[in-house]
PDB file of C-alpha atoms and ligand atoms in Angstrom:
ATOM      1  CA  MET A   1     -31.417 -15.042  11.986  1.00  0.00           C
ATOM      2  CA  SER A   2     -28.160 -13.584  13.007  1.00  0.00           C
ATOM      3  CA  ALA A   3     -25.921 -12.431  10.181  1.00  0.00           C
ATOM      4  CA  TRP A   4     -23.475 -10.841  12.544  1.00  0.00           C
ATOM      5  CA  ARG A   5     -19.918 -11.910  11.975  1.00  0.00           C
ATOM      6  CA  THR A   6     -17.405 -12.118  14.723  1.00  0.00           C
ATOM      7  CA  SER A   7     -14.295 -12.105  12.663  1.00  0.00           C
ATOM      8  CA  GLY A   8     -12.795  -9.390  14.848  1.00  0.00           C
ATOM      9  CA  THR A   9     -11.859  -7.366  11.804  1.00  0.00           C
ATOM     10  CA  THR A  10     -13.731  -4.189  11.131  1.00  0.00           C
ATOM     11  CA  PRO A  11     -13.426  -2.155   7.959  1.00  0.00           C
ATOM     12  CA  LEU A  12     -11.616   0.404  10.053  1.00  0.00           C
ATOM     13  CA  ASP A  13      -9.041  -2.149  11.126  1.00  0.00           C
ATOM     14  CA  ARG A  14      -8.449  -3.143   7.528  1.00  0.00           C
ATOM     15  CA  LEU A  15      -8.019   0.442   6.428  1.00  0.00           C
ATOM     16  CA  LYS A  16      -5.678   1.028   9.280  1.00  0.00           C
ATOM     17  CA  SER A  17      -3.488  -1.935   8.452  1.00  0.00           C
ATOM     18  CA  GLN A  18      -3.426  -0.736   4.875  1.00  0.00           C
ATOM     19  CA  TYR A  19      -1.999   2.594   6.008  1.00  0.00           C
ATOM     20  CA  ASP A  20       0.366   0.950   8.445  1.00  0.00           C
ATOM     21  CA  ARG A  21       2.128  -0.580   5.474  1.00  0.00           C
ATOM     22  CA  ASN A  22       2.711   2.814   3.897  1.00  0.00           C
ATOM     23  CA  LEU A  23       4.250   4.960   6.598  1.00  0.00           C
ATOM     24  CA  ARG A  24       6.450   7.044   4.390  1.00  0.00           C
ATOM     25  CA  CYS A  25       7.000  10.657   5.280  1.00  0.00           C
ATOM     26  CA  GLY A  26       5.951  13.050   2.563  1.00  0.00           C
ATOM     27  CA  GLU A  27       8.486  15.618   3.713  1.00  0.00           C
ATOM     28  CA  CYS A  28      11.737  13.729   4.118  1.00  0.00           C
ATOM     29  CA  GLY A  29      10.905  10.290   2.673  1.00  0.00           C
ATOM     30  CA  TYR A  30      11.654   8.491   5.874  1.00  0.00           C
ATOM     31  CA  VAL A  31       9.851   5.143   6.171  1.00  0.00           C
ATOM     32  CA  ASP A  32       8.719   4.529   9.690  1.00  0.00           C
ATOM     33  CA  GLU A  33       8.653   0.740   9.929  1.00  0.00           C
ATOM     34  CA  GLU A  34       7.664   0.640  13.565  1.00  0.00           C
ATOM     35  CA  GLY A  35       5.259   3.511  13.553  1.00  0.00           C
ATOM     36  CA  GLU A  36       1.550   3.497  13.159  1.00  0.00           C
ATOM     37  CA  TRP A  37      -1.247   5.838  12.181  1.00  0.00           C
ATOM     38  CA  GLN A  38      -3.380   7.256  14.883  1.00  0.00           C
ATOM     39  CA  ALA A  39      -6.963   6.964  13.793  1.00  0.00           C
ATOM     40  CA  ARG A  40      -9.760   9.076  15.056  1.00  0.00           C
ATOM     41  CA  MET A  41     -13.341   8.690  13.983  1.00  0.00           C
ATOM     42  CA  THR A  42     -15.371  11.820  13.352  1.00  0.00           C
ATOM     43  CA  GLY A  43     -18.897  10.995  12.291  1.00  0.00           C
ATOM     44  CA  ASP A  44     -18.543   9.013   9.082  1.00  0.00           C
ATOM     45  CA  ARG A  45     -14.948  10.038   8.604  1.00  0.00           C
ATOM     46  CA  VAL A  46     -11.664   8.763   9.913  1.00  0.00           C
ATOM     47  CA  ASP A  47      -8.805  11.108  10.451  1.00  0.00           C
ATOM     48  CA  TYR A  48      -5.344   9.589  10.368  1.00  0.00           C
ATOM     49  CA  ARG A  49      -2.255  11.202  11.710  1.00  0.00           C
ATOM     50  CA  HIS A  50       1.339  10.163  11.781  1.00  0.00           C
ATOM     51  CA  LEU A  51       4.249  12.052  13.248  1.00  0.00           C
ATOM     52  CA  CYS A  52       7.505  11.508  11.414  1.00  0.00           C
ATOM     53  CA  PRO A  53      10.196  10.568  13.945  1.00  0.00           C
ATOM     54  CA  SER A  54      12.863  11.821  11.570  1.00  0.00           C
ATOM     55  CA  CYS A  55      11.804  15.351  10.715  1.00  0.00           C
ATOM     56  CA  GLY A  56       8.704  15.856  12.925  1.00  0.00           C
ATOM     57  CA  ALA A  57       6.362  16.446  10.003  1.00  0.00           C
ATOM     58  CA  VAL A  58       2.752  15.394  10.547  1.00  0.00           C
ATOM     59  CA  GLU A  59       1.144  13.359   7.836  1.00  0.00           C
ATOM     60  CA  HIS A  60      -2.584  13.671   7.703  1.00  0.00           C
ATOM     61  CA  ARG A  61      -5.137  11.632   5.807  1.00  0.00           C
ATOM     62  CA  THR A  62      -8.879  11.613   5.892  1.00  0.00           C
ATOM     63  CA  LEU A  63     -11.036   8.716   4.833  1.00  0.00           C
ATOM     64  CA  GLU A  64     -14.740   8.883   4.310  1.00  0.00           C
ATOM     65  CA  LEU A  65     -16.695   5.766   5.317  1.00  0.00           C
ATOM     66  CA  ARG A  66     -19.615   5.225   3.088  1.00  0.00           C
TER      67      ARG A  66
HETATM   68 ZN1   ZN B   1       9.913  13.200   7.764  1.00  0.00          ZN
END
């Protein structure tokens, strides 16, 4: 009775790809098409960081996995 799926896509991956589509700097408005969020899991949270290549500002998001 194995209900384990091997789709290769975790909820974290889906959240990440969601953010990857929205890499717009909150400071200067630069859209980083090639960039990606760096995700770090902390307990039941995920911290996302993105460094703007245009102005150097760091975008930060936190998601709670529940
Ligand atoms: Zn910027």
